[in-house]
XYZ file of C-alpha atoms in Angstrom:
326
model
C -11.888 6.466 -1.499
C -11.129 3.247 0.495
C -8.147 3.639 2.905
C -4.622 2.514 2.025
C -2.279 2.413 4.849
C -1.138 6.038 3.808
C -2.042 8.800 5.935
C -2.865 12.402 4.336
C -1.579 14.434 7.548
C 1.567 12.140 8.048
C 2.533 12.874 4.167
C 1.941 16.851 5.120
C 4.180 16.242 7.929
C 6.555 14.629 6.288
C 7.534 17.706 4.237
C 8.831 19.378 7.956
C 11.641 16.250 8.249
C 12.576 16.474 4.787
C 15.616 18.099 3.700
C 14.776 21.256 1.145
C 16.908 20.390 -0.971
C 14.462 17.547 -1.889
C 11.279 19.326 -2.330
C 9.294 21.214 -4.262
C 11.502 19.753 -7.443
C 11.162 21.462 -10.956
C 7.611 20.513 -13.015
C 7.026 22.324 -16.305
C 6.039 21.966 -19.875
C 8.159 20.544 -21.686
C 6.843 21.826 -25.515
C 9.975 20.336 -27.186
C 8.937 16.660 -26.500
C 5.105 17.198 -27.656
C 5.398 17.084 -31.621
C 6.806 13.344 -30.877
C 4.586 12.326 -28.038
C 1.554 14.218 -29.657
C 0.161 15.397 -26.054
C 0.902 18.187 -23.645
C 3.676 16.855 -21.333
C 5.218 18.356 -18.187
C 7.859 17.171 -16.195
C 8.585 16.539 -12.759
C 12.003 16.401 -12.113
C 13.575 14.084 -9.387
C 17.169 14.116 -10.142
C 18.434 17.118 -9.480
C 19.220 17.005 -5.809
C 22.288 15.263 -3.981
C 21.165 11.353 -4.268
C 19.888 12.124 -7.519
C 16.731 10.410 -7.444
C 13.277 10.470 -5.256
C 14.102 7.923 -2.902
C 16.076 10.834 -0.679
C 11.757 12.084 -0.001
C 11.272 8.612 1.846
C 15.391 7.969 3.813
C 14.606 11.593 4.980
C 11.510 10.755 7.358
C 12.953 6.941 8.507
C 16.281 8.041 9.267
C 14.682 11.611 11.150
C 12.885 8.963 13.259
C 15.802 6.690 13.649
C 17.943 9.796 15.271
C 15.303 10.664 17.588
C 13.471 7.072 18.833
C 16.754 4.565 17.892
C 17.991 2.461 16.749
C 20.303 4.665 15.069
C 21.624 2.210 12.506
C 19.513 0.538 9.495
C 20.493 -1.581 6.919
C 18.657 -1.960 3.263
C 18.413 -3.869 0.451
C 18.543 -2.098 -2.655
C 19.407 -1.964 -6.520
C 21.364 1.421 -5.775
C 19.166 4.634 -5.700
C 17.586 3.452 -1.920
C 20.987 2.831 -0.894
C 22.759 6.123 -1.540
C 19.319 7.864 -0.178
C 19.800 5.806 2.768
C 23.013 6.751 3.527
C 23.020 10.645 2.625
C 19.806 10.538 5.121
C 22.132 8.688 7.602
C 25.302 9.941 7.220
C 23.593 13.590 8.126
C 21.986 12.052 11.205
C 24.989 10.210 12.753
C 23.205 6.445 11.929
C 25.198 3.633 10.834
C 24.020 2.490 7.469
C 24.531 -1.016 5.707
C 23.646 -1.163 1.840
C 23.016 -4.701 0.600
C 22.829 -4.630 -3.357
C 23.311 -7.338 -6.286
C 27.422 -7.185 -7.294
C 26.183 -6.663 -10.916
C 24.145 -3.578 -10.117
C 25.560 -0.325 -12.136
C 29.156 0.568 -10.830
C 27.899 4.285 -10.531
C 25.274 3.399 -7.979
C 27.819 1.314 -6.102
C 30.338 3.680 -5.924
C 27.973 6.506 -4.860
C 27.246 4.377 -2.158
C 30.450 3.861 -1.292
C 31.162 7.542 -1.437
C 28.437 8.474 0.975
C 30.055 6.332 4.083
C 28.147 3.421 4.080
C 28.965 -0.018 4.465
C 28.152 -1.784 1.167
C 27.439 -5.642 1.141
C 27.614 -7.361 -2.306
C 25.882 -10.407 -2.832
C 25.736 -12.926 -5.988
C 22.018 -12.429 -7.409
C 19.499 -9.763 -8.366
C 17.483 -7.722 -6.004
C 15.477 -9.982 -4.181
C 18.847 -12.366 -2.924
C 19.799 -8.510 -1.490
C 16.585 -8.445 0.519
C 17.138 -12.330 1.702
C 20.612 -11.094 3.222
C 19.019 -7.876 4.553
C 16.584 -9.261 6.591
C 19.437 -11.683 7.983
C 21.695 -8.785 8.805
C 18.759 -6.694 10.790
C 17.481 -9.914 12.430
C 21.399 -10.756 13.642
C 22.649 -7.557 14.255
C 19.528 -5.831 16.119
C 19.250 -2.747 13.762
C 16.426 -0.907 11.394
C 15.603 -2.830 7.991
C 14.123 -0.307 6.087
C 12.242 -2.323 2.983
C 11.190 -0.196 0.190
C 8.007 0.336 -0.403
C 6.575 -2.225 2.823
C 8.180 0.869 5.021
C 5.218 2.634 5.423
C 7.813 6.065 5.693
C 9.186 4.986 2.220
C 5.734 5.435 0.739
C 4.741 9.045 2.362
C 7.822 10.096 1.460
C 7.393 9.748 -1.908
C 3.607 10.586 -1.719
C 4.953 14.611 -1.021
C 5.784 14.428 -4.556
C 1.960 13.899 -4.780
C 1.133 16.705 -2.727
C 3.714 19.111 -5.032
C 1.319 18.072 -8.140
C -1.890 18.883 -6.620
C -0.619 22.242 -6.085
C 0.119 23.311 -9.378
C -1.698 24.738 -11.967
C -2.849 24.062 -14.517
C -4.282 20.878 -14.203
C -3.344 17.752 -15.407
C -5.294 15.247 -16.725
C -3.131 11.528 -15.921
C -0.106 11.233 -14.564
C 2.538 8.496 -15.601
C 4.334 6.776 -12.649
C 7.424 4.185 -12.768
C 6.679 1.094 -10.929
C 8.858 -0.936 -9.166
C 8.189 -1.967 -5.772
C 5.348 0.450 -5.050
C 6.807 3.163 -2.947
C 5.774 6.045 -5.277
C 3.052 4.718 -7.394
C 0.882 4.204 -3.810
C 2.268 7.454 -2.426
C 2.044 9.903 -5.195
C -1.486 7.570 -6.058
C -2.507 7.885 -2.654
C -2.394 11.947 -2.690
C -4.063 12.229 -6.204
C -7.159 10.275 -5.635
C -7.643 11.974 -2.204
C -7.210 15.650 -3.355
C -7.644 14.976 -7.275
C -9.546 11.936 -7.713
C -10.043 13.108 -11.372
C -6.419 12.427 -12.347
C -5.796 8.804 -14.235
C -3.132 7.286 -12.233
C -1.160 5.676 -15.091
C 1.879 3.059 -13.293
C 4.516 2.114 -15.746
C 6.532 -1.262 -15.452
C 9.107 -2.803 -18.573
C 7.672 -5.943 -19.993
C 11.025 -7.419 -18.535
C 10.190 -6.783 -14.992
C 5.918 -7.079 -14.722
C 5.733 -8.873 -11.572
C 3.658 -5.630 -9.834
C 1.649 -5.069 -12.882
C 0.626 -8.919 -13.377
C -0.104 -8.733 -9.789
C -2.644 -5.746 -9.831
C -3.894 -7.325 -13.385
C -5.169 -10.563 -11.806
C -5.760 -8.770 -8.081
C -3.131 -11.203 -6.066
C 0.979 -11.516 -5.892
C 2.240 -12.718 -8.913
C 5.096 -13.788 -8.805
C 8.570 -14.082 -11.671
C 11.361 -16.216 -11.821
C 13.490 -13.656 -13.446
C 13.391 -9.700 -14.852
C 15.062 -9.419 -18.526
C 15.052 -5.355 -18.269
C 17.905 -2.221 -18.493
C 15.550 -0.444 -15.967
C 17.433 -2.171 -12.762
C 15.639 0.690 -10.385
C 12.183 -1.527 -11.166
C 13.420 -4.885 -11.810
C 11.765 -6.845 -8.615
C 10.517 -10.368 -8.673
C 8.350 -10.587 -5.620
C 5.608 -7.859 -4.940
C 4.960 -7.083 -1.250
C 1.535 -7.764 -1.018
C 0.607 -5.268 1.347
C 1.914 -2.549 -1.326
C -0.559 -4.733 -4.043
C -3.446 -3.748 -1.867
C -2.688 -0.267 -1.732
C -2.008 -0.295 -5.463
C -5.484 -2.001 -6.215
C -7.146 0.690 -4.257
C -5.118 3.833 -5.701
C -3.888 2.928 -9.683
C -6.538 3.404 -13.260
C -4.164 1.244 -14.840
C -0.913 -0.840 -15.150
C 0.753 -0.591 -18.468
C 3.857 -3.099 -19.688
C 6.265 -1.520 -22.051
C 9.129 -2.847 -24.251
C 12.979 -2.049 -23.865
C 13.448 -0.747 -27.367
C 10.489 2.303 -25.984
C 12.443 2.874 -22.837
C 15.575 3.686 -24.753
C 13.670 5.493 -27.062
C 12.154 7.670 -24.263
C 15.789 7.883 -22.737
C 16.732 9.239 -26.624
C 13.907 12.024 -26.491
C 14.558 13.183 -22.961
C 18.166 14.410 -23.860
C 17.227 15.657 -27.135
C 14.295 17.540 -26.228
C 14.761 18.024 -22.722
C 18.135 17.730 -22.062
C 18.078 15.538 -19.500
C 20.137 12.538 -18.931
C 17.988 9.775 -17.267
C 18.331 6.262 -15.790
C 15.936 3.717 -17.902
C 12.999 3.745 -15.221
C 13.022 7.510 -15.544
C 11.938 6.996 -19.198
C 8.794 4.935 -18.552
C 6.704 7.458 -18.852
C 7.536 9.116 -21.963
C 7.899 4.767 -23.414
C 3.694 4.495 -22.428
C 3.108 7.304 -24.496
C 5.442 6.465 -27.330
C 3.202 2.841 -27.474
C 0.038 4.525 -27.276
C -0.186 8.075 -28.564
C -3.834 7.368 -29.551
C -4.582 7.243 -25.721
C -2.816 10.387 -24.868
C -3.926 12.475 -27.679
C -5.085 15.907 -26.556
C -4.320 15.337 -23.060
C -1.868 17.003 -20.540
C -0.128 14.482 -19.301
C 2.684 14.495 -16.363
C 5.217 12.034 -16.105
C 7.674 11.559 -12.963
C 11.296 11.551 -13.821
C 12.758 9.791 -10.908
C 16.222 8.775 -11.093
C 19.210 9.986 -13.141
C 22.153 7.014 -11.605
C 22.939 5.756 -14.780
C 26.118 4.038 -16.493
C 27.578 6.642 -18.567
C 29.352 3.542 -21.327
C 25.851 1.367 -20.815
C 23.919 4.792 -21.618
C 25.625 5.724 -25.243
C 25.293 1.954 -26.254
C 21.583 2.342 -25.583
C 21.089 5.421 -27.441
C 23.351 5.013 -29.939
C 26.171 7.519 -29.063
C 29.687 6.649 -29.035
C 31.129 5.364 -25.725
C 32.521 7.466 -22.961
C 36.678 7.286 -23.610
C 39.050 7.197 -20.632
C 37.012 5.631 -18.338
């Protein structure tokens, strides 16, 4: 295997600075959802810890090095699951955390924030304007920027969930990751082709949001004006093009998938699962809903990695009556 800019002994590490609460998160079969998906499918469940989401696996080892080496406040850009990881990480370390996010992310995500003591900084845009104002913060103020995914911590902190796979059994034959900025499709990649090379790495990203996936397509940073997608956790414009050459070295395949699968995966997961799941938590289950020919006969794992969602934008999208009283 070529060499990303992961390490395999800093990822084992990793799992000392971590917070329990975030490892060694449920995977099993899931038999209800294989009449519809026509493959074996387990789970891996991110959501059920405090930040609800994986992102926690990543905060964990930057702000542990913040408390002991300084500076011991950070700031972030972030479409709402980095931010409240960031500051449940910092807010149990002493650090001083600034979120910057888009004022039309979900109010849930916000609010978290907000409920977890850090400062939150609203800006007029989508993701990428958050990471503009970021980087102007950090430069002016003299404090961390922790960038998702270009954070090389951000990366082996998700790449534990990785290391959690390999050591199950039975085996698995491809796993499906959500891709947004890169963070856990290199680290979780990273892990399986050094200890499992056998495993298809499968990365997931809504045809509304395919800058990363057009990127690894054509082999350079390409580039979108816009994202069109309900999936906000993977709705970047810019890919970080040190993440795209960890990608390239680590990913089988890229796969785009429509809006009306993603809300159809959303569907299945609470009726045969039970599970209530942000839109980029669903990617998974969408690839195999668009291509059950490919996953036929196959045991297949897909990565459930956030559960922030708008309870009134979540029963519009799966057809349930609105939440009342809120």
């Amino acid at each position: 295997m070529l060499e990303t800019r992961l390490d395999t002994a800093r990822i084992r590490a990793a799992r000392h600075v971590i917070d329990p609460v975030f490892l060694d998160t449920p995977l099993y079969r899931c038999e209800a959802l294989e009449p519809g998906l026509r493959c074996a499918v387990s789970v891996k469940l991110e959501t059920a810890n405090p930040v609800r989401s994986f992102k926690a696996r990543g905060t964990e080892v930057i702000a542990s090095r913040l408390a002991d080496e300084g500076p011991r406040a950070a700031v972030c850009a972030s479409a709402g699951n980095l931010g409240q990881a960031l500051a449940w990480s910092g807010r149990g370390r002493g650090l001083d955390v600034t979120v910057v996010a888009s004022r039309f992310a979900p109010a849930v995500k916000l609010d978290r924030i907000r409920a977890l003591d850090a400062r939150l900084e609203l800006v007029d845009g989508d993701f990428d304007t958050a990471r503009e104002r970021a980087v102007a913060i950090a430069r002016h103020d003299g404090i961390r920027l922790v960038e998702d995914s270009l954070d090389i911590e951000t990366c082996e902190g998700a790449a534990t969930i990785g290391l959690e796979l390999v050591n199950t059994a039975p085996s698995f034959d491809a796993v499906l990751i959500a891709l947004g900025g890169g963070a856990m499709a290199t680290g979780v990649g990273h892990v399986l082709k050094a200890l499992a090379p056998g495993v298809e790495v499968i990365c997931v990203q809504p045809l509304g949001a395919p800058a990363m996936t057009h990127s690894w397509r054509q082999r350079r940073v390409v580039t979108t004006d816009s994202t069109d997608t309900i999936a906000d956790g993977v709705a970047g414009r810019r890919p970080i093009p040190e993440v795209l050459d960890d990608l390239l070295l680590v990913a089988d395949d890229a796969v785009l998938v429509r809006e009306s699968s993603i809300i159809a995966g959303m569907r299945m997961l609470l009726d045969h699962a039970g599970l209530v799941v942000e839109p980029s938590a669903a990617l998974g289950v969408a690839a195999i809903l668009e291509d059950r020919d490919r996953f036929a006969g196959r045991h297949v794992v897909t990565v459930v990695c956030g559960g922030n969602v708008d309870m009134n934008a979540y029963h519009r999208w799966i057809g349930a009556a609105p939440v009342r009283g809120s």
